[in-house]
Amino acid sequence: MKAPLYKNRIEDDIKIRSYYGKYIFNSHFLIFLTIAAGVFLYSLLGILSTMEPTIYLDLIAALIMSLLLLPKYRSLLKEADVLFLPPYEKNMKKYFSYTSQYSFWLNIGLPIVGLVIAILLLSVGHSMLEMVTFAVMSVILYIMAFTIRRNAINSPITQNTVVGMLIVIHFVSLMLLLQNLLLAAAGLGLIFGLYFWINKKQYKNLDWTTLVNYEAILLQKYYQYVSMFTNVHHISKQYKRRKYFDSLLKQPKPSNFNKSHMYEYLFKRTFLRDNDLPMIILRLLLIFAVAMVWVNQLMLSVIIILFALYIIVLQMSQLYTAQAYLLWPKIWPVKREYIRESYIRFSHKLIFIISMALAVLFIILHPVYFYIAVIFPLWGYLLNSYFSKSVYKKEKLLSD
Amino acid sequence: MVLNIDNLTGGYSKTAVIHDINFDIRSGEIVGLIGLNGSGKSTTIKHILGLLNPHKGSIKVNDIQIDEDTEKYRRDLAYIPESPILYEELTLKEHINMTAMAYGLDEQVAWKRAEKLLKVFRLDDKVSMFPTHFSKGMKQKVMLICAFMVEPDLYIIDEPFLGLDPLGIESLIDLMVEERDENRSILMSTHILSTAERYCNRYVILDNGRVLVSGTIEELRQKMEMPDASLDDLYLSLTGGAG
């Protein structure tokens, strides 16, 4: 007997996640995570032990949870389902029920981590009853937010509107109960009010196209996230013109208007017009900069910068693979080695700029040890040399 | 001989899709590669482009096999795919620059040729735009511009008329004839047999991965003993579709 569709789809999704999970949670990253979590907890507990109760801690706790209690529904539907499944819509209750359960648990990791941090913050000045009520309310809000977001897909209300409303309701509900436990009832009233409103707005029949498109967007976002750590072939790249970068994309000089410079010409545009890559690198730089300022400890700053460069170099390799597998480099009368040489030249320049930015931040934080900063561009150079060669080798093996 | 295919057997894996293909193209010829879906046209083209390795036989462009001098082999041909394949991150102008750099064209020479082609295909006011935002026909015109600006000895055109508007088709035919008159050659795969009959010098008809017959329209009529038949009639008769 054939396995039910939901079973196949869930198993496939788990397979994809476990496949990419190996790359994300590799030994380097786990070591970094362990160190980072340990340092974060140690410094947080240190700060909290000396703090007096203040409303700012309540605000931070409520804000963390408001932003994390936004689980998404993964229908696991595919493009072709729009054609084949609508006639079976009435028999698909079980499918949607199982994919709902799967999505519910899929999203639970971050809210749990957030709740632990929030409870630690609330341990300053709040009773056990208040903390337990906060936790129970968070669980209720998580369940309701999941149901509301899922139902909203099949309604004219946009996900952005729903997310905005949920963040406000979560924040107000959690803040109110922290001021007075009885006010939790008001929070419940708000979230159930939103639930009934969305239910009223739902279409009678499923909007298959929207449901499938929504799933495709979530899957792409997952792949984009994974692409921060490894190459993802399923990812469909999107580009946009950033007018402010046009001044960096000039017509090549006559001496550079040739095949040995053409791929650098291409890589510049691929990078600066990539929908995500420049912003991902900027976000990573910001996160690592905040972490360095927060920790403000010499050895950890060094580790953070070395790790930041490692992650960014991994990011960069997608530029190479995006071009190497396309048709035109296989047709044009240009040696394939030029792609690699151009990529190495371009990525060395970019990594140098990034490592210099991190080096400057390091020198500002640790001026006495300014000389240590010299290792960052060197580390960036070595990492980039190593990874660009390994990406090239992999591509060569595949093309052979 | 611009293109010489000798006893070519090949395919995507170890299983052969095309068998013992033989044909050649001389300078200044337009040759039509005709066949049903799945007859082996695209596989043959991929072999000529060097995207697939032959199991047996050889392919020569201007007497050179791809392994002998890959750059020279590729410089002598330009390819126009059935569906436009474009760089999403490049403008039309940048596509032209990339092609010029790839084929080692001088910037000024490349742009002189490109400007003429841009006018022919009415894209001269769109050079700063991203072709990925164009309609399918306009994207196909970008492919045509990039190929024709190179002026190679051999054009390989897969379904050239697909997606083009009537004016585009007319411009393309004019260009093809112009190139033929300049002693350049064209291998064109198409299903539009009436147009092929008017402009091709010779035909290679494929079926199930084998060359059924090849030659000029007169030679085909003689072989088939159908003196007044059109290419359509000959083709249907050959592939068992007539009657």
XYZ file of C-alpha atoms in Angstrom:
643
model
C 0.000 0.000 0.000
C 1.180 3.465 -0.847
C 2.174 5.733 2.053
C -0.122 8.718 2.591
C 1.022 11.918 0.925
C 1.617 13.767 4.196
C 3.942 10.982 5.344
C 6.076 11.208 2.197
C 6.208 14.974 2.301
C 7.122 15.125 5.990
C 9.778 12.444 5.552
C 11.226 14.308 2.560
C 11.381 17.545 4.533
C 13.075 15.794 7.447
C 15.585 14.275 5.018
C 16.414 17.719 3.595
C 16.793 19.171 7.077
C 19.001 16.377 8.322
C 21.109 16.581 5.150
C 21.747 20.302 5.543
C 21.828 20.048 9.356
C 25.117 18.150 9.016
C 26.631 21.158 7.265
C 25.168 23.786 9.576
C 25.951 22.084 12.862
C 29.412 20.909 11.919
C 32.077 20.551 14.564
C 33.407 24.122 14.119
C 29.998 25.652 14.483
C 29.081 23.506 17.496
C 32.288 24.524 19.257
C 31.570 28.156 18.506
C 27.945 27.819 19.643
C 28.968 26.153 22.897
C 31.557 28.836 23.637
C 29.182 31.628 22.627
C 26.265 30.222 24.675
C 28.520 29.679 27.693
C 29.933 33.198 27.521
C 26.495 34.679 26.951
C 24.933 32.837 29.910
C 27.906 33.560 32.151
C 27.865 37.268 31.392
C 24.043 37.459 31.556
C 23.926 35.756 34.974
C 26.737 38.036 36.133
C 24.833 41.146 35.055
C 21.530 39.901 36.519
C 23.095 39.075 39.913
C 23.941 42.729 40.400
C 20.718 44.205 38.982
C 17.763 45.717 40.791
C 14.218 45.002 39.552
C 13.357 47.377 36.698
C 10.629 47.659 34.074
C 13.303 47.530 31.353
C 13.924 43.864 32.119
C 10.163 43.212 31.717
C 10.218 45.127 28.435
C 13.178 43.116 27.116
C 11.613 39.790 28.177
C 8.249 40.679 26.603
C 9.941 41.931 23.433
C 12.074 38.794 23.025
C 9.003 36.587 23.325
C 6.870 38.819 21.073
C 9.392 38.412 18.276
C 9.900 34.684 18.779
C 6.299 33.527 19.157
C 5.583 33.650 15.438
C 5.533 30.046 14.198
C 4.955 29.484 10.522
C 2.786 26.864 8.898
C 4.613 24.625 6.413
C 2.005 23.020 4.169
C 4.754 21.109 2.285
C 2.707 21.584 -0.879
C 4.440 21.685 -4.254
C 3.799 23.665 -7.419
C 2.080 20.811 -9.250
C -0.334 20.314 -6.345
C -2.312 23.326 -7.598
C -3.320 21.204 -10.574
C -3.745 17.795 -9.017
C -4.952 18.213 -5.453
C -7.919 20.649 -5.548
C -10.382 17.881 -6.557
C -9.389 16.039 -3.358
C -9.614 19.099 -1.130
C -12.441 17.684 0.957
C -10.437 14.512 1.685
C -7.312 16.341 2.770
C -8.164 17.099 6.393
C -5.709 14.470 7.591
C -2.939 15.930 5.366
C -3.388 19.413 6.753
C -3.718 18.135 10.304
C -0.418 16.205 10.129
C 1.476 18.998 8.375
C 0.138 21.380 11.066
C 1.492 19.147 13.816
C 4.826 18.895 11.990
C 5.078 22.664 11.515
C 4.092 23.277 15.139
C 7.041 21.280 16.490
C 9.398 22.430 13.755
C 9.262 26.008 15.006
C 9.520 25.362 18.719
C 13.306 25.519 19.245
C 13.858 29.276 19.214
C 10.820 30.145 21.404
C 12.127 27.701 24.048
C 15.567 29.346 24.012
C 13.876 32.750 24.165
C 11.688 31.659 27.059
C 14.707 30.481 29.046
C 16.384 33.886 28.543
C 13.135 35.735 29.335
C 12.610 33.744 32.550
C 16.202 34.478 33.589
C 15.532 38.189 33.068
C 12.259 37.974 34.995
C 13.948 36.175 37.875
C 15.020 39.668 38.943
C 12.068 41.008 40.879
C 9.296 38.577 39.884
C 7.680 35.771 41.901
C 7.632 32.143 40.796
C 3.866 32.452 40.088
C 4.468 35.404 37.785
C 7.199 33.560 35.909
C 5.037 30.428 35.564
C 2.101 32.544 34.316
C 4.444 34.266 31.839
C 5.587 30.868 30.577
C 2.021 29.494 30.326
C 0.900 32.650 28.521
C 3.811 32.251 26.097
C 2.720 28.704 25.333
C -0.881 29.855 24.718
C 0.321 32.705 22.510
C 2.523 30.300 20.546
C -0.401 27.935 19.872
C -2.741 30.793 18.961
C -0.167 32.555 16.774
C 0.453 29.328 14.888
C -3.279 28.786 14.275
C -3.834 32.419 13.307
C -0.910 32.554 10.870
C -1.975 29.266 9.289
C -5.592 30.387 8.876
C -4.546 33.805 7.576
C -2.863 32.217 4.525
C -6.343 31.367 3.276
C -7.670 34.890 3.774
C -7.197 38.310 2.179
C -5.171 39.472 5.215
C -1.465 39.617 4.386
C 1.108 37.786 6.493
C 2.876 41.081 7.220
C -0.323 42.527 8.723
C -0.894 39.405 10.805
C 2.710 39.333 12.024
C 2.515 43.029 12.955
C -0.712 42.497 14.902
C 0.662 39.396 16.626
C 3.831 41.176 17.764
C 1.752 44.006 19.264
C -0.713 41.623 20.951
C 2.078 39.385 22.301
C 3.927 42.375 23.689
C 0.862 43.997 25.264
C -0.372 40.670 26.713
C 2.972 39.751 28.298
C 3.612 43.254 29.614
C 0.119 43.461 31.146
C 0.417 40.169 33.003
C 3.830 41.175 34.342
C 2.189 44.248 35.876
C -0.834 42.367 37.224
C -1.571 38.667 36.765
C -5.295 39.297 36.421
C -4.604 41.413 33.349
C -3.599 38.180 31.558
C -7.316 37.924 30.778
C -7.035 41.062 28.607
C -4.194 39.458 26.632
C -6.251 36.329 26.118
C -9.169 38.491 24.975
C -6.951 40.204 22.384
C -5.441 37.052 20.936
C -8.780 35.229 20.766
C -10.323 38.351 19.206
C -7.702 38.231 16.429
C -8.285 34.497 16.033
C -12.047 34.938 15.499
C -11.537 37.909 13.176
C -9.144 35.955 10.952
C -11.486 32.951 10.992
C -14.309 35.178 9.817
C -12.141 36.462 6.971
C -11.164 32.978 5.723
C -12.235 31.928 2.239
C -14.726 29.074 2.032
C -12.515 27.039 -0.304
C -8.757 26.751 -0.115
C -6.753 29.340 -2.032
C -4.353 26.754 -3.433
C -2.182 29.162 -5.366
C -1.497 31.333 -2.316
C -0.916 28.283 -0.145
C 1.586 26.806 -2.602
C 3.344 30.158 -3.146
C 3.591 30.696 0.608
C 5.175 27.271 1.029
C 7.612 28.005 -1.811
C 8.627 31.277 -0.119
C 9.217 29.537 3.232
C 11.261 26.816 1.564
C 13.368 29.410 -0.260
C 13.924 31.237 3.035
C 15.067 27.983 4.608
C 17.479 27.406 1.729
C 18.720 30.978 2.013
C 19.401 30.377 5.688
C 21.224 27.126 4.917
C 23.184 28.858 2.156
C 24.877 30.877 4.898
C 26.722 27.681 5.789
C 26.940 25.610 2.637
C 26.110 25.516 -1.075
C 22.449 24.930 -1.783
C 21.518 23.832 -5.283
C 17.754 24.227 -4.770
C 18.039 27.922 -4.112
C 16.650 30.152 -6.818
C 18.749 33.275 -6.867
C 17.066 36.620 -7.070
C 18.686 39.865 -8.041
C 17.789 43.494 -7.837
C 19.392 46.669 -9.060
C 20.771 48.826 -6.299
C 21.184 52.175 -7.997
C 23.581 53.334 -5.281
C 26.013 50.597 -6.326
C 25.936 51.545 -10.013
C 28.857 53.917 -9.529
C 30.952 50.877 -8.507
C 29.976 49.031 -11.680
C 31.664 51.018 -14.396
C 32.509 49.973 -17.954
C 35.861 48.144 -17.809
C 38.998 49.956 -18.978
C 40.065 48.993 -22.534
C 43.001 47.040 -21.053
C 40.547 45.003 -18.952
C 38.007 44.454 -21.717
C 39.009 40.854 -22.312
C 38.332 37.288 -21.303
C 40.700 37.254 -18.342
C 38.707 40.039 -16.667
C 35.183 39.182 -17.822
C 34.305 36.971 -14.863
C 35.454 39.562 -12.352
C 33.153 41.955 -14.211
C 30.393 39.388 -13.711
C 31.184 38.553 -10.058
C 31.039 42.218 -9.062
C 27.538 42.487 -10.491
C 26.441 39.119 -9.120
C 27.506 40.178 -5.648
C 26.243 43.754 -5.598
C 22.900 42.860 -7.201
C 22.278 39.646 -5.269
C 19.029 40.006 -3.409
C 20.407 38.539 -0.182
C 24.161 38.098 -0.111
C 25.297 41.692 0.592
C 22.597 42.063 3.247
C 23.429 38.694 4.823
C 27.082 39.737 5.076
C 26.078 43.103 6.513
C 23.790 41.418 9.059
C 26.521 38.948 10.011
C 28.976 41.810 10.476
C 26.481 43.636 12.695
C 25.729 40.533 14.789
C 29.409 39.785 15.302
C 30.166 43.447 16.046
C 27.395 43.553 18.686
C 28.694 40.269 20.155
C 32.223 41.723 20.372
C 31.035 44.912 22.031
C 28.813 42.910 24.424
C 31.553 40.484 25.482
C 34.407 43.007 25.239
C 37.022 40.409 26.056
C 40.314 40.111 24.178
C 40.449 36.384 23.411
C 36.730 36.147 22.645
C 36.952 39.121 20.274
C 39.695 37.286 18.389
C 37.631 34.073 18.273
C 34.522 35.966 17.134
C 36.385 37.705 14.289
C 38.051 34.489 13.141
C 34.669 32.770 13.177
C 32.966 35.714 11.450
C 35.501 35.550 8.615
C 35.005 31.787 8.364
C 31.222 32.186 8.000
C 31.581 35.045 5.494
C 34.084 33.142 3.355
C 31.651 30.203 3.264
C 28.949 32.624 2.156
C 31.086 33.929 -0.646
C 31.545 30.541 -2.299
C 27.924 30.608 -3.502
C 29.003 33.369 -5.898
C 31.374 30.964 -7.594
C 28.974 28.033 -7.770
C 26.192 30.300 -9.068
C 28.313 31.001 -12.159
C 30.285 27.817 -12.640
C 27.287 25.610 -13.364
C 25.592 27.911 -15.864
C 25.438 27.211 -19.583
C 27.394 30.132 -21.018
C 30.755 29.443 -19.349
C 30.548 26.016 -21.020
C 29.869 27.532 -24.436
C 32.072 30.615 -24.502
C 35.601 30.252 -25.871
C 37.070 31.031 -22.482
C 39.126 28.695 -20.318
C 37.201 27.530 -17.257
C 40.261 28.360 -15.140
C 39.429 32.044 -15.704
C 36.263 31.650 -13.634
C 38.270 30.344 -10.697
C 41.060 32.882 -11.054
C 38.581 35.757 -11.306
C 36.602 34.478 -8.337
C 39.751 34.171 -6.200
C 40.872 37.664 -7.221
C 37.466 39.186 -6.522
C 36.808 37.328 -3.265
C 40.292 38.136 -1.898
C 39.576 41.826 -2.411
C 36.183 41.594 -0.729
C 37.409 39.498 2.206
C 40.290 41.930 2.667
C 37.864 44.861 2.961
C 35.676 42.930 5.430
C 38.616 41.755 7.530
C 39.945 45.316 7.658
C 36.548 46.548 8.923
C 36.619 43.901 11.666
C 40.248 44.735 12.425
C 39.336 48.394 12.921
C 36.562 47.423 15.356
C 39.025 45.184 17.197
C 41.550 48.012 17.507
C 38.838 50.356 18.851
C 37.848 47.765 21.479
C 41.383 46.651 22.360
C 43.742 49.507 21.410
C 46.600 48.141 23.510
C 46.644 44.921 21.489
C 46.316 46.619 18.081
C 49.077 44.448 16.587
C 46.895 41.321 16.912
C 44.625 42.786 14.213
C 47.208 41.890 11.584
C 46.145 38.242 11.787
C 42.591 38.984 10.532
C 43.353 39.841 6.883
C 45.887 36.988 6.865
C 43.292 34.560 8.226
C 40.761 35.824 5.660
C 43.310 35.287 2.877
C 44.162 31.741 3.997
C 40.529 30.733 4.493
C 39.521 32.143 1.144
C 42.406 30.449 -0.636
C 41.514 27.114 0.936
C 37.754 27.249 0.383
C 37.860 28.657 -3.139
C 40.166 25.807 -4.138
C 37.924 23.187 -2.521
C 34.819 24.612 -4.241
C 36.673 24.484 -7.556
C 37.742 20.878 -6.946
C 34.152 19.874 -6.135
C 32.874 21.566 -9.289
C 35.561 19.898 -11.395
C 34.668 16.474 -10.028
C 30.982 17.084 -10.762
C 31.664 18.311 -14.301
C 33.980 15.352 -15.021
C 34.045 22.135 -44.361
C 32.757 24.222 -41.443
C 31.145 21.330 -39.579
C 31.829 17.663 -40.036
C 30.049 15.019 -38.009
C 31.388 11.564 -38.582
C 29.701 8.445 -37.212
C 28.557 10.195 -34.042
C 26.956 8.022 -31.402
C 26.185 9.593 -28.058
C 23.760 10.574 -25.362
C 23.413 11.730 -21.795
C 24.740 8.634 -20.058
C 26.023 5.269 -21.198
C 22.811 4.659 -23.111
C 23.116 6.100 -26.596
C 20.356 8.437 -27.771
C 21.789 9.187 -31.193
C 23.418 6.580 -33.425
C 25.915 6.861 -36.277
C 25.047 10.425 -37.228
C 26.843 11.647 -40.326
C 26.488 15.022 -41.961
C 28.476 18.117 -42.762
C 27.967 21.791 -43.407
C 29.923 23.762 -45.976
C 30.677 27.477 -45.916
C 27.699 29.642 -46.790
C 25.069 26.973 -46.166
C 21.939 26.914 -44.070
C 21.187 23.367 -43.001
C 17.901 22.410 -41.392
C 17.980 19.792 -38.652
C 14.488 18.349 -38.717
C 12.823 15.782 -36.513
C 10.018 15.040 -34.122
C 10.299 15.733 -30.389
C 12.752 13.200 -28.994
C 14.304 12.435 -32.388
C 17.769 13.511 -31.192
C 18.062 17.089 -32.490
C 18.920 18.649 -29.124
C 21.298 15.821 -28.243
C 23.098 16.300 -31.566
C 23.355 20.049 -30.887
C 24.683 19.441 -27.371
C 27.356 17.178 -28.806
C 28.367 19.822 -31.335
C 28.571 22.404 -28.543
C 30.801 20.082 -26.546
C 28.335 19.774 -23.679
C 28.258 15.984 -24.107
C 31.076 13.570 -24.848
C 30.579 11.310 -27.873
C 30.533 7.570 -27.227
C 31.844 7.057 -30.723
C 32.694 9.155 -33.766
C 33.965 12.683 -34.116
C 32.825 16.268 -34.555
C 35.009 18.833 -36.251
C 34.465 22.563 -36.586
C 36.814 24.027 -39.198
C 38.766 20.745 -39.073
C 39.364 20.946 -35.339
C 37.943 18.644 -32.686
C 37.046 20.239 -29.352
C 39.800 18.373 -27.472
C 42.478 19.640 -29.851
C 41.879 23.340 -29.156
C 38.786 24.062 -27.070
C 39.005 27.846 -27.364
C 39.468 27.867 -31.133
C 36.670 25.310 -31.588
C 34.260 27.392 -29.525
C 35.314 30.727 -31.011
C 34.166 29.516 -34.410
C 30.598 28.875 -33.326
C 27.758 30.764 -31.674
C 24.716 29.168 -30.112
C 21.167 30.408 -29.764
C 19.204 28.147 -27.424
C 15.531 27.293 -27.791
C 14.688 29.058 -24.524
C 16.599 32.236 -23.727
C 19.231 31.749 -21.032
C 20.180 35.065 -19.491
C 22.036 36.413 -16.501
C 19.441 37.822 -14.139
C 21.994 40.199 -12.665
C 23.126 41.742 -15.951
C 21.604 44.486 -18.072
C 21.330 44.124 -21.828
C 24.428 46.299 -22.251
C 26.338 44.071 -19.825
C 25.274 40.934 -21.721
C 26.744 42.479 -24.860
C 29.954 43.387 -22.997
C 30.288 39.863 -21.598
C 29.826 38.297 -25.027
C 32.332 40.701 -26.579
C 34.913 39.953 -23.889
C 34.311 36.184 -24.182
C 34.900 36.197 -27.939
C 37.849 38.569 -27.712
C 36.150 41.346 -29.692
C 37.468 44.867 -29.550
C 35.040 47.017 -27.536
C 34.404 49.491 -30.348
C 33.978 46.830 -33.009
C 31.607 44.887 -30.743
C 29.452 47.928 -30.037
C 29.346 48.961 -33.682
C 27.933 45.540 -34.552
C 25.685 45.451 -31.487
C 24.151 48.861 -32.186
C 23.146 47.761 -35.668
C 21.554 44.582 -34.285
C 19.861 46.464 -31.441
C 18.178 48.678 -34.037
C 17.164 45.683 -36.175
C 15.483 44.052 -33.191
C 14.168 47.357 -31.797
C 15.965 47.077 -28.471
C 18.243 50.100 -28.874
C 16.396 52.071 -26.179
C 16.538 49.207 -23.667
C 20.275 48.647 -23.214
C 20.248 49.713 -19.564
C 17.378 47.410 -18.669
C 17.548 43.891 -17.263
C 16.530 41.428 -20.002
C 15.038 39.103 -17.379
C 12.200 41.630 -17.184
C 11.622 41.404 -20.960
C 8.964 39.327 -22.692
C 9.999 35.903 -23.997
C 10.343 37.182 -27.557
C 12.490 40.114 -26.450
C 14.711 37.780 -24.435
C 15.148 35.643 -27.539
C 16.187 38.778 -29.426
C 18.894 39.387 -26.799
C 20.198 35.886 -27.496
C 20.175 36.628 -31.230
C 22.026 39.927 -30.782
C 24.692 38.281 -28.623
C 25.181 35.511 -31.182
C 25.118 37.590 -34.369
C 27.499 40.251 -33.032
C 30.185 37.562 -32.786
C 30.060 36.806 -36.552
C 31.351 33.234 -36.165
C 31.799 30.728 -38.976
C 28.965 28.569 -37.695
C 25.682 29.457 -36.001
C 23.786 26.762 -34.160
C 20.227 27.891 -33.756
C 17.714 25.776 -31.862
C 14.104 26.573 -32.827
C 14.926 30.123 -33.955
C 11.397 31.369 -34.534
C 9.913 30.266 -31.212
C 8.469 33.226 -29.315
C 9.409 35.853 -31.929
C 6.832 38.276 -33.318
C 6.360 38.436 -37.129
C 8.717 41.418 -37.426
C 11.315 39.578 -35.346
C 11.008 36.482 -37.551
C 11.449 38.605 -40.672
C 14.505 40.363 -39.217
C 16.013 37.033 -38.191
C 15.494 35.512 -41.637
C 17.085 38.590 -43.240
C 20.033 38.273 -40.901
C 20.432 34.572 -41.595
C 20.409 35.170 -45.323
C 22.862 38.066 -44.903
C 25.214 35.834 -42.913
C 24.934 33.068 -45.495
C 25.845 35.573 -48.189
C 28.901 36.468 -46.106
C 29.914 32.782 -46.400
C 28.966 31.919 -42.839
C 27.016 28.751 -42.073
C 23.952 27.978 -40.018
C 22.648 24.777 -38.492
C 19.042 25.372 -37.572
C 16.738 22.975 -35.781
C 13.092 23.740 -36.465
C 9.577 22.372 -36.685
C 8.435 25.138 -39.030
C 9.084 23.235 -42.225
C 7.565 25.743 -44.650
C 10.093 28.394 -43.566
C 12.908 25.849 -43.529
C 12.032 24.837 -47.087
C 12.349 28.426 -48.263
C 15.716 29.246 -46.700
C 17.661 26.040 -46.041
C 20.098 24.737 -48.624
C 20.020 21.223 -47.244
C 18.178 19.156 -44.642
C 19.103 16.460 -42.172
C 16.042 14.517 -41.076
C 16.386 12.656 -37.799
C 14.138 9.974 -36.406
C 14.732 7.882 -33.285
C 18.282 9.173 -33.038
C 19.287 8.202 -36.575
C 19.629 10.167 -39.791
C 16.715 9.014 -41.944
C 17.774 11.003 -44.951
C 19.748 14.114 -45.820
C 20.276 16.337 -48.815
C 18.748 19.211 -50.777
C 14.980 19.317 -51.312
C 15.508 17.967 -54.851
C 17.604 15.081 -53.556
C 14.976 14.266 -50.965
C 12.230 14.307 -53.633
C 14.250 11.952 -55.815
C 15.039 9.580 -52.967
C 11.390 9.529 -51.896
C 10.086 9.449 -55.463
C 7.752 12.360 -54.707
C 8.678 14.898 -57.447
C 6.428 17.787 -56.414
C 6.260 17.158 -52.695
C 6.840 19.911 -50.158
C 9.195 19.410 -47.227
C 6.116 18.885 -45.045
C 4.872 16.054 -47.288
C 8.307 14.469 -47.507
C 8.755 14.628 -43.784
C 5.343 13.148 -43.003
C 5.926 10.382 -45.497
C 9.349 9.627 -44.031
C 8.209 9.485 -40.434
C 5.061 7.515 -41.225
C 2.677 10.392 -40.507
C 1.178 10.670 -43.994
C -1.946 8.970 -45.192
